Amino acid sequence: MTSQVSSPTEQADGAVLGEQRGAAGTKDVRRLERVIIRFAGDSGDGMQLTGDRFTSETASFGNDLSTLPNFPAEIRAPAGTLPGVSSFQLHFADHDILTPGDAPNVLVAMNPAALKANIGDLPRGAEIIVNTDEFTKRAMQKVGYAASPLEDGSLDGYQLHPVPLTTLTVEALKEFDLSRKEAERSKNMFALGLLSWMYHRPTEGTEKFLRTKFAKKPDIAAANIAAFRAGWNFGETTEDFAVSYEVAPAAQAFPVGTYRNISGNLALAYGLVAASRQADLPLYLGSYPITPASDILHELSKHKNFGVRTFQAEDEIAGIGAALGAAFGGALAVTTTSGPGVALKSETIGLAVSLELPLLVVDIQRGGPSTGLPTKTEQADLLQAMYGRNGEAPVPVVAPRTPADCFDAALEAARIALVYRTPVFLLSDGYLANGSEPWRIPELDELPDLRVRFATGPNHTLADGTEVFWPYKRDARTLARPWAIPGTPGLEHRIGGIEKQDGTGNISYDPANHDFMVRTRQAKVDGIDVPDIEVDDPDRARTLVLGWGSTYGPITAAVRRLRTAGEAIAQAHLRHLNPFPKNLGTVLERYDKVVIPEMNLGQLATLVRAKYLVDAHSYNQVNGMPFKAEQLATALKEAIDG
């Protein structure tokens, strides 16, 4: 995970640290603190692959980084249209950073649609590399350009690099036995080679990746490598690119350790595997594919050697039903989904509350309602996680703050589920799931001990001296009931969705018993041991910004900007949303103003106002994209001054 040390350069726009003149006949090299690059093109142009490869090489070089993939929901959106634009933004630096960046320093636009869809985000003076081959009259008319933006002066405020990427790629691959259409598909590798030259990225990893990816098609592998090298050589030889750039490794941003680049969904999958190993339990995933959660199913299906079993069910209900059955059988059970799937799973989540079995419900939130925005991010499932079931059915809620933090959040969710015998919501979102950052691989002795004790014999003595097993006889500290593996001699018991009698587990319609069981299940959740919330307040501020989940990066970046400008502001971030940390009320009382930024219409703010009677101020956004640091800094400055 990236360091949280305050860095004033978070707000700088790729400030130049220095410039060195190359030897005679070579080009200048400029040193930068940080760079934000956005690759954009049709969803079939390979922009996600291009960005992913540039990210991997940047991670291996040792920069801190943060990424923002952004793509259409359609598998193949209409070519050349604004809705069909796919982009990948990467922010990398020689210091610790927290967001994918507000505004790109460099835009690679593969067609007119990519240029028009992204030009509004570029600051004046930014570099634009365009594939001139795609700027045909028809392609420009399709997105509303009456005249070529490359010639009408509208881009005079930018550093424009017109490059015939398609033509150059086809020319570089003419020795291969490929059709023109096949050769054109490698233009993203040409662009990747050019950008790799511009920013001195390593190349060996990408070439190895291409050989592996196309191992069964060596000619295609060779063609892509040739295009990649041609892009590098073009940068080295063309006069249009007179300068290349260096961004030094972020040597001081990371504690000592072994690092890798990781996405949120991959970190979450690894966290689930680690939790099962630390609990000494098999991991069972019952899931139905849904964007943006499907990658967890894909990844876990690769790890049978760690005792992982994955079941791709026919629907959401079957997926969670199978997972709950696995929990009954003694497995660490997980179901993954997004908001629409949570709605379908709600009845079975309620059943898990009644059964009091450990179950992890992983919700990778996306834009809603209904099918909504499948590939865009949102934080709008919080109230659904809290209350989206019939009856009083309390469920703990845990939320990671960064892609790498998804690993630790998975371990924490598993701890709560196993110790307290309860389903647990883990609320990630599309921004964390698809974004990536460096992650320090933990040592084994840093992982928590999650081993559980199953019931092995009778736990209650009747008045006549008979020893029996009561499935709802609780641990005095945690209020958790015993976990008995089916088939264990002497532990036959009855559980189910109809209300049970305290202790015995027999069906009970007694009003007093129901009241007691409802209050006991609530008390169990309320009593979960969670750490106190930590407050970052070096200047004894009067205003507190409170966040949860993926808003951590933009909020922290905004707070850094304000403090660099001399403003006093405090920051706190929630991982545990149910129950809240026990000191949260005391913390809120210390501040005159509390501002809660959320990618919804104020769901956490509603909970905070109701529980603590604090006049929390909401700052909300529901456009499918994460907050920008500058946007939040402006809003928080207004709150401080207001």
XYZ file of C-alpha atoms in Angstrom:
642
model
C 0.000 0.000 0.000
C 1.160 3.518 -0.642
C 2.494 5.630 2.182
C 0.253 8.267 3.770
C 3.031 10.815 4.301
C 1.875 14.279 3.267
C 3.228 15.347 -0.117
C 2.752 18.834 -1.542
C 3.537 17.586 -5.018
C 0.189 15.756 -5.141
C -1.243 18.980 -6.530
C 1.508 19.789 -9.024
C 0.888 19.178 -12.710
C 3.888 17.044 -13.607
C 6.395 19.600 -12.392
C 9.737 19.505 -14.176
C 12.554 18.790 -11.737
C 15.394 19.172 -14.140
C 16.607 18.835 -17.670
C 19.707 17.210 -19.045
C 21.053 17.623 -22.525
C 21.868 14.391 -24.275
C 25.155 13.749 -25.992
C 25.667 15.008 -29.524
C 22.987 13.563 -31.775
C 20.740 12.420 -28.924
C 17.595 13.949 -27.496
C 16.972 15.900 -24.315
C 15.786 14.095 -21.206
C 13.646 15.918 -18.653
C 12.999 14.726 -15.135
C 9.439 14.912 -13.808
C 7.945 14.299 -10.384
C 4.796 12.766 -11.776
C 2.844 12.178 -14.983
C -0.780 11.402 -15.821
C -1.328 9.554 -19.114
C -4.646 8.586 -20.674
C -4.943 6.084 -23.534
C -8.258 6.400 -25.380
C -9.822 4.744 -28.400
C -12.582 2.406 -29.500
C -13.414 -0.451 -27.167
C -11.843 -2.737 -29.767
C -8.560 -0.794 -29.959
C -6.969 -2.542 -26.990
C -6.719 0.503 -24.738
C -7.195 -1.528 -21.549
C -4.435 -3.936 -22.562
C -2.174 -1.040 -23.535
C -2.751 0.719 -20.226
C -2.314 -2.485 -18.271
C 1.036 -3.210 -19.910
C 2.295 0.338 -19.354
C 1.169 0.022 -15.731
C 2.974 -3.291 -15.243
C 6.245 -1.882 -16.554
C 5.807 1.236 -14.415
C 5.271 -0.915 -11.346
C 8.368 -2.985 -12.106
C 10.341 0.254 -12.449
C 9.392 1.195 -8.887
C 7.086 4.196 -9.313
C 4.078 4.694 -7.129
C 0.981 4.561 -9.299
C -2.797 4.628 -9.436
C -4.996 3.689 -12.385
C -8.510 4.353 -13.665
C -9.819 2.046 -16.419
C -13.011 3.383 -18.024
C -14.858 1.393 -20.661
C -18.354 0.905 -22.130
C -20.739 -1.743 -20.845
C -21.130 -3.268 -24.308
C -18.685 -5.997 -25.320
C -18.187 -4.199 -28.638
C -19.682 -0.735 -28.484
C -20.415 1.093 -31.767
C -17.092 1.909 -33.435
C -16.174 5.569 -33.755
C -18.929 6.838 -31.458
C -18.649 8.768 -28.204
C -20.435 6.046 -26.170
C -17.971 3.523 -27.591
C -14.834 5.226 -26.267
C -12.686 3.150 -23.930
C -9.915 4.770 -21.891
C -7.244 3.903 -19.360
C -5.683 6.572 -17.145
C -2.428 6.042 -15.259
C -0.882 8.383 -12.693
C 2.699 7.515 -11.723
C 5.211 9.412 -9.620
C 8.467 9.459 -7.696
C 6.527 9.951 -4.435
C 3.412 8.506 -2.829
C 0.174 9.311 -4.653
C -3.442 8.473 -3.930
C -5.530 8.994 -7.063
C -5.392 8.374 -10.825
C -5.073 12.149 -11.196
C -7.520 14.883 -12.088
C -6.290 15.950 -15.528
C -4.041 14.040 -17.971
C -0.693 15.519 -18.972
C -0.739 13.274 -22.042
C -3.668 12.007 -24.114
C -3.225 9.287 -26.706
C -6.316 9.521 -28.947
C -6.758 6.726 -31.456
C -9.681 8.373 -33.294
C -11.848 11.529 -33.372
C -14.317 10.114 -30.834
C -11.511 9.514 -28.341
C -10.264 13.074 -28.799
C -13.691 14.678 -28.430
C -14.677 12.549 -25.421
C -11.509 13.436 -23.500
C -10.334 16.873 -24.634
C -12.424 18.581 -21.957
C -10.348 16.949 -19.218
C -6.988 18.201 -20.530
C -5.276 21.287 -19.098
C -3.857 23.795 -21.546
C -0.354 22.818 -22.572
C -0.981 19.074 -22.300
C 0.455 16.784 -24.965
C -1.924 15.119 -27.406
C -0.819 12.224 -29.594
C -3.437 11.512 -32.270
C -3.716 8.766 -34.843
C -4.190 10.915 -37.929
C -5.162 7.922 -40.075
C -8.539 7.771 -38.317
C -9.407 11.442 -38.849
C -11.443 10.835 -41.996
C -14.359 13.066 -42.927
C -16.899 10.377 -42.048
C -15.287 9.576 -38.700
C -15.218 13.243 -37.732
C -18.811 13.847 -38.796
C -19.909 10.871 -36.687
C -18.900 12.730 -33.517
C -19.928 16.215 -34.626
C -16.703 17.713 -35.969
C -17.593 20.040 -38.850
C -13.898 20.551 -39.612
C -10.757 18.716 -38.608
C -9.686 19.731 -35.092
C -6.126 18.966 -36.191
C -6.266 21.835 -38.672
C -8.827 24.402 -37.471
C -6.712 25.854 -34.647
C -8.891 24.497 -31.834
C -5.911 22.558 -30.445
C -3.430 25.433 -30.557
C -3.288 25.541 -26.766
C -1.913 22.014 -26.620
C 1.272 20.268 -27.708
C -0.131 18.323 -30.656
C 1.717 15.320 -32.105
C -0.042 14.066 -35.247
C 1.159 10.511 -35.885
C -0.176 8.141 -38.578
C -0.184 5.220 -36.152
C -2.111 2.844 -38.402
C 0.061 3.486 -41.463
C 3.281 3.198 -39.500
C 2.119 -0.044 -37.905
C 1.138 -1.614 -41.220
C 4.481 -0.530 -42.711
C 6.382 -2.041 -39.788
C 4.592 -5.367 -40.253
C 4.779 -5.672 -44.031
C 7.246 -8.562 -43.769
C 4.657 -10.611 -41.888
C 2.014 -12.657 -43.656
C -0.858 -10.593 -42.286
C -3.812 -8.912 -43.918
C -4.010 -5.142 -43.519
C -6.852 -5.541 -41.028
C -4.802 -7.969 -38.942
C -1.780 -5.674 -39.037
C -3.877 -2.662 -37.981
C -4.831 -4.452 -34.757
C -1.266 -3.998 -33.534
C -1.420 -0.202 -33.603
C -1.989 -0.168 -29.844
C 1.383 -1.910 -29.431
C 2.985 0.745 -31.631
C 1.486 3.423 -29.370
C 2.681 1.526 -26.296
C 6.211 1.377 -27.703
C 6.184 5.115 -28.393
C 5.008 5.967 -24.869
C 7.478 3.485 -23.392
C 10.268 5.382 -25.166
C 8.921 8.765 -24.050
C 8.914 7.775 -20.375
C 11.831 5.334 -20.283
C 9.693 2.360 -19.349
C 11.226 -1.132 -19.322
C 10.364 -3.237 -22.354
C 11.406 -6.786 -21.477
C 8.245 -7.527 -19.493
C 5.933 -6.511 -22.334
C 7.793 -8.607 -24.888
C 7.687 -11.597 -22.540
C 3.972 -10.994 -21.964
C 3.273 -10.970 -25.707
C 5.208 -14.190 -26.266
C 3.222 -15.859 -23.489
C -0.170 -14.449 -24.497
C 0.242 -15.582 -28.110
C 2.273 -18.717 -27.404
C -0.005 -20.753 -29.686
C 0.229 -18.099 -32.424
C 3.947 -17.259 -32.653
C 3.459 -15.197 -35.826
C 0.979 -12.921 -34.039
C 3.327 -12.647 -31.070
C 6.209 -11.696 -33.345
C 4.079 -9.121 -35.163
C 2.985 -7.444 -31.927
C 6.559 -7.344 -30.665
C 7.667 -5.851 -33.978
C 4.976 -3.162 -33.724
C 5.999 -2.446 -30.130
C 9.660 -2.056 -31.130
C 8.692 0.064 -34.129
C 6.868 2.490 -31.842
C 9.938 2.713 -29.608
C 12.218 3.331 -32.589
C 9.838 5.930 -33.997
C 10.112 7.936 -30.794
C 13.874 7.644 -30.875
C 14.234 8.809 -34.487
C 11.395 11.215 -35.287
C 11.973 14.952 -34.949
C 8.436 15.497 -33.627
C 9.430 14.100 -30.216
C 12.498 16.108 -29.222
C 12.274 15.274 -25.520
C 11.823 12.161 -23.443
C 11.027 12.089 -19.743
C 12.227 10.361 -16.615
C 10.148 9.773 -13.478
C 12.414 8.310 -10.821
C 11.344 5.338 -8.691
C 9.407 6.224 -5.544
C 12.113 4.838 -3.302
C 11.023 6.738 -0.188
C 7.286 6.166 -0.609
C 7.281 2.513 0.390
C 8.301 0.612 3.516
C 10.877 -2.094 2.906
C 9.368 -5.201 1.362
C 8.481 -7.066 -1.799
C 5.939 -5.252 -3.962
C 3.742 -5.993 -6.931
C 1.076 -4.081 -8.806
C -2.399 -5.293 -7.901
C -6.013 -4.473 -8.747
C -8.738 -4.363 -6.147
C -10.491 -7.523 -7.333
C -7.221 -9.453 -7.452
C -6.266 -8.242 -3.975
C -9.696 -9.231 -2.696
C -9.379 -12.718 -4.217
C -5.951 -13.159 -2.629
C -7.343 -11.918 0.685
C -10.085 -14.548 0.584
C -7.560 -17.313 -0.111
C -5.329 -16.044 2.703
C -8.302 -15.945 5.068
C -9.198 -19.548 4.296
C -5.611 -20.660 4.899
C -5.413 -18.705 8.156
C -8.721 -20.229 9.238
C -7.637 -23.701 8.090
C -10.934 -24.012 6.235
C -11.711 -24.782 2.595
C -12.848 -21.729 0.622
C -16.108 -22.058 -1.281
C -17.343 -19.442 -3.747
C -20.903 -19.631 -5.032
C -21.294 -16.931 -7.648
C -23.048 -15.769 -10.778
C -21.000 -13.618 -13.196
C -21.787 -9.908 -13.003
C -19.783 -6.784 -13.817
C -17.640 -5.625 -12.043
C -17.341 -8.646 -9.694
C -16.667 -11.432 -12.212
C -12.876 -11.173 -12.004
C -12.993 -12.535 -8.445
C -14.676 -15.700 -9.721
C -12.152 -15.927 -12.553
C -9.202 -15.589 -10.190
C -10.417 -17.924 -7.452
C -11.127 -20.640 -10.029
C -7.350 -20.823 -10.593
C -6.512 -21.801 -7.016
C -7.811 -25.322 -6.472
C -4.397 -26.198 -5.048
C -5.235 -23.989 -2.050
C -8.462 -25.797 -1.296
C -10.621 -23.332 -3.231
C -13.824 -24.529 -4.835
C -15.743 -22.271 -7.202
C -19.281 -22.808 -8.424
C -20.638 -20.717 -11.285
C -24.350 -20.938 -10.595
C -27.253 -20.491 -12.999
C -28.389 -17.349 -11.188
C -27.700 -15.118 -8.194
C -30.066 -16.983 -5.882
C -28.472 -20.345 -6.595
C -25.010 -18.877 -6.063
C -25.707 -17.649 -2.541
C -27.793 -20.721 -1.712
C -24.847 -22.973 -2.540
C -22.502 -20.734 -0.536
C -24.778 -20.842 2.513
C -24.927 -24.626 2.210
C -21.125 -24.700 2.175
C -21.087 -22.572 5.340
C -23.413 -25.090 6.992
C -20.916 -27.767 5.967
C -17.970 -26.010 7.608
C -16.382 -24.016 4.779
C -15.385 -20.360 4.604
C -18.234 -19.449 2.265
C -18.318 -16.474 -0.096
C -20.698 -15.112 -2.683
C -19.713 -12.258 -5.015
C -21.995 -9.902 -6.878
C -22.908 -6.281 -7.556
C -25.935 -4.237 -6.520
C -28.602 -5.899 -8.720
C -27.411 -9.301 -7.489
C -27.614 -8.215 -3.861
C -31.309 -7.500 -4.400
C -31.820 -11.077 -5.593
C -29.764 -12.523 -2.750
C -31.555 -10.603 0.001
C -33.854 -13.440 1.122
C -30.952 -15.851 1.526
C -28.906 -13.224 3.371
C -31.808 -12.980 5.794
C -31.750 -16.765 6.114
C -28.036 -16.591 6.946
C -28.852 -14.056 9.663
C -31.397 -16.470 11.133
C -29.094 -19.500 10.800
C -26.232 -17.447 12.284
C -23.623 -18.929 9.964
C -20.479 -17.193 8.648
C -20.941 -16.003 5.069
C -19.109 -13.291 3.140
C -21.281 -11.274 0.765
C -18.929 -9.335 -1.520
C -20.689 -6.454 -3.282
C -18.610 -4.679 -5.941
C -20.856 -1.642 -6.259
C -21.747 -0.080 -9.594
C -24.082 2.608 -10.837
C -27.795 1.924 -10.405
C -30.732 1.611 -10.044
C -31.657 -1.654 -11.751
C -29.059 -2.538 -14.397
C -27.870 1.070 -14.259
C -24.274 1.653 -15.314
C -22.585 -1.778 -15.309
C -19.035 -0.511 -15.899
C -19.194 2.714 -13.861
C -18.584 3.169 -10.162
C -20.892 4.223 -7.328
C -21.242 3.878 -3.532
C -25.010 3.631 -3.489
C -25.507 0.170 -1.935
C -24.729 1.161 1.652
C -28.329 1.429 2.794
C -29.171 -1.765 0.899
C -26.406 -3.557 2.803
C -27.634 -2.099 6.069
C -31.390 -2.582 5.673
C -32.165 -4.387 2.407
C -33.864 -7.411 3.997
C -37.261 -8.142 5.514
C -37.514 -8.012 9.275
C -34.782 -7.045 11.697
C -31.784 -8.655 9.995
C -28.585 -6.837 11.046
C -25.426 -7.564 9.066
C -21.906 -6.184 9.686
C -20.524 -4.016 6.865
C -16.827 -3.567 5.978
C -15.426 -1.343 3.191
C -11.876 -1.185 1.757
C -10.334 2.189 0.949
C -7.832 1.426 -1.853
C -7.252 -1.411 -4.344
C -4.482 -2.923 -2.209
C -6.556 -2.504 0.946
C -9.090 -4.965 -0.494
C -6.723 -7.728 0.698
C -6.861 -6.590 4.320
C -10.590 -5.870 4.149
C -11.236 -9.462 3.024
C -9.292 -10.769 6.030
C -11.207 -8.459 8.374
C -14.584 -9.467 6.935
C -13.632 -13.133 7.358
C -12.563 -12.504 10.975
C -15.903 -10.977 11.861
C -17.899 -13.701 10.078
C -16.000 -16.540 11.726
C -15.788 -15.117 15.249
C -19.364 -13.858 15.461
C -21.089 -16.456 13.221
C -22.801 -13.963 10.976
C -23.008 -12.994 7.322
C -20.810 -9.967 6.567
C -21.066 -7.454 3.729
C -17.826 -6.399 2.063
C -18.545 -3.234 0.036
C -15.988 -2.541 -2.666
C -16.825 -0.723 -5.925
C -15.901 -0.593 -9.596
C -13.255 2.095 -9.050
C -11.361 -0.061 -6.553
C -12.074 -3.321 -8.376
C -10.536 -2.274 -11.688
C -8.011 0.277 -10.405
C -4.551 -0.770 -9.305
C -1.638 0.346 -7.135
C 1.541 -1.124 -5.605
C 0.950 -3.675 -2.846
C 3.482 -4.888 -0.328
C 3.181 -8.655 -0.079
C 2.789 -9.390 3.646
C 4.844 -11.891 5.576
C 2.940 -14.910 6.856
C 3.470 -13.940 10.475
C 1.705 -10.628 9.779
C -1.564 -12.374 8.939
C -4.186 -12.895 11.657
C -4.936 -16.297 13.162
C -8.500 -17.038 12.049
C -8.780 -20.640 13.201
C -12.151 -21.623 14.632
C -13.272 -24.318 17.033
C -16.132 -26.458 15.816
C -18.508 -28.039 18.278
C -17.344 -31.541 19.143
C -19.854 -32.722 21.728
C -22.844 -31.837 23.925
C -22.832 -28.324 25.385
C -25.842 -28.383 27.698
C -27.107 -30.524 30.565
C -30.847 -30.922 31.050
C -32.517 -30.958 34.459
C -32.535 -34.758 34.437
C -28.781 -34.848 33.812
C -28.996 -35.688 30.109
C -26.252 -34.083 28.028
C -27.509 -32.567 24.784
C -26.350 -30.212 22.026
C -28.082 -26.849 21.837
C -27.364 -25.052 18.522
C -28.283 -21.620 19.926
C -26.392 -21.731 23.197
C -24.149 -18.715 22.912
C -20.624 -17.663 23.726
C -20.911 -15.208 26.604
C -18.457 -12.723 25.059
C -19.362 -12.764 21.360
C -22.957 -14.074 21.521
C -21.962 -16.433 18.677
C -23.691 -19.786 18.572
C -21.671 -23.027 18.155
C -20.741 -24.195 14.652
C -21.443 -27.902 14.288
C -20.358 -29.873 11.222
C -23.217 -31.990 9.852
C -22.648 -35.668 10.519
C -20.769 -35.195 13.773
C -22.140 -37.885 16.140
C -24.343 -36.480 18.861
C -24.655 -33.027 17.357
C -27.913 -33.487 15.491
C -29.730 -30.162 15.553
C -32.402 -28.098 13.858
C -31.816 -24.707 12.218
C -33.826 -22.831 9.623
C -35.591 -19.652 8.615
C -38.580 -19.949 10.945
C -37.885 -18.379 14.335
C -36.067 -20.681 16.743
C -36.308 -21.063 20.460
C -33.358 -19.632 22.317
C -30.908 -22.396 23.104
C -32.718 -25.469 21.800
C -33.294 -24.314 18.228
C -36.830 -25.710 18.252
C -39.418 -23.828 16.202
C -40.990 -21.116 18.330
C -43.813 -18.656 17.724
C -43.648 -17.324 21.253
C -43.721 -13.488 21.196
C -41.311 -13.076 24.088
C -38.838 -15.518 22.566
C -38.965 -13.727 19.204
C -38.359 -10.393 20.895
C -35.385 -11.895 22.741
C -33.863 -13.490 19.604
C -34.244 -10.291 17.554
C -32.555 -8.219 20.239
C -29.833 -10.820 20.740
C -28.927 -10.904 17.035
C -28.770 -7.103 17.053
C -26.668 -7.088 20.227
C -24.263 -9.547 18.628
C -23.616 -7.179 15.729
C -23.500 -4.119 17.970
C -20.908 -5.829 20.149
C -18.473 -6.702 17.381
C -14.959 -5.619 18.324
C -13.765 -3.061 15.777
C -10.856 -0.622 16.106
C -11.476 2.996 17.035
C -11.525 5.409 14.131
C -8.268 7.322 13.747
C -8.323 11.060 13.109
C -5.638 12.886 11.144
C -5.741 16.394 12.614
C -2.292 17.976 12.996
C -3.613 21.553 13.279
C -6.607 21.171 15.627
C -9.056 22.024 12.876
C -12.694 23.004 13.256
C -13.820 21.087 10.154
C -13.707 17.291 9.777
C -14.063 15.465 6.461
C -15.408 11.951 7.025
C -15.352 9.338 4.285
C -15.750 5.645 3.611
C -14.633 3.225 0.930
C -12.997 4.395 -2.277
C -13.343 8.121 -1.535
C -10.199 7.774 0.603
C -7.764 8.640 -2.195
C -9.515 11.775 -3.521
C -10.315 12.997 0.005
C -6.737 12.549 1.197
C -5.337 14.235 -1.914
C -7.736 17.155 -1.397
C -6.759 17.435 2.281
C -3.073 17.545 1.294
C -3.753 20.395 -1.106
C -5.611 22.398 1.510
C -2.935 21.902 4.161
C -0.225 22.878 1.696
C -2.220 26.087 1.131
C -2.245 26.747 4.891
C -5.753 25.530 5.722
C -6.538 23.496 8.841
C -8.735 20.478 8.169
C -9.122 17.097 9.879
C -9.718 13.781 8.159
C -11.154 10.440 9.280
C -12.097 7.408 7.201
C -14.439 4.555 8.093
C -13.698 0.915 7.356
C -16.442 -0.434 9.633
C -19.896 0.869 8.746
C -21.860 -1.556 10.906
C -21.164 -1.374 13.720
C -19.551 2.049 13.708
C -16.372 2.422 15.790
C -17.305 3.070 19.418
C -15.448 6.408 19.510
C -17.079 7.849 16.378
C -19.661 9.890 18.297
C -16.987 11.432 20.507
C -14.890 12.290 17.452
C -17.799 13.978 15.662
C -18.608 16.115 18.700
C -15.158 17.715 18.586
C -15.794 19.548 15.303
C -17.950 22.487 14.341
C -18.526 21.094 10.856
C -18.539 17.560 9.474
C -18.449 17.094 5.679
C -19.142 13.651 4.165
C -18.274 13.223 0.455
C -19.981 10.192 -1.097
C -20.641 8.766 -4.544
C -24.360 8.581 -3.735
C -26.986 11.051 -2.525
C -25.920 11.009 1.113
C -26.344 7.514 2.546
C -23.577 7.594 5.175
C -24.596 11.145 6.050
C -28.136 9.878 6.684
C -26.846 7.183 9.045
C -24.553 9.606 10.890
C -27.272 12.206 11.318
C -29.722 9.608 12.623
C -27.365 7.930 15.076
C -25.350 10.865 16.396
C -27.709 13.835 15.805
C -24.866 15.626 14.026
C -25.662 18.117 11.272
C -23.339 16.417 8.811
C -23.050 18.128 5.427
C -23.217 15.925 2.335
C -21.147 16.462 -0.774
C -22.408 14.065 -3.407
C -21.614 12.837 -6.901
C -23.349 10.124 -8.917
C -21.886 10.439 -12.421
C -20.236 7.012 -12.487
C -16.750 8.435 -11.944
C -14.631 8.946 -8.815
C -14.197 12.374 -7.260
C -11.382 14.607 -8.470
C -9.034 15.957 -5.813
C -9.348 19.566 -7.006
C -13.137 19.309 -6.965
C -13.121 18.079 -3.369
C -10.511 20.632 -2.301
C -12.769 23.422 -3.583
C -15.816 22.026 -1.786
C -13.931 21.547 1.474
C -12.469 25.065 1.288
C -16.005 26.418 0.979
C -17.010 24.374 4.040
C -14.078 25.758 6.037
C -14.896 29.336 5.057
C -18.668 29.028 5.276
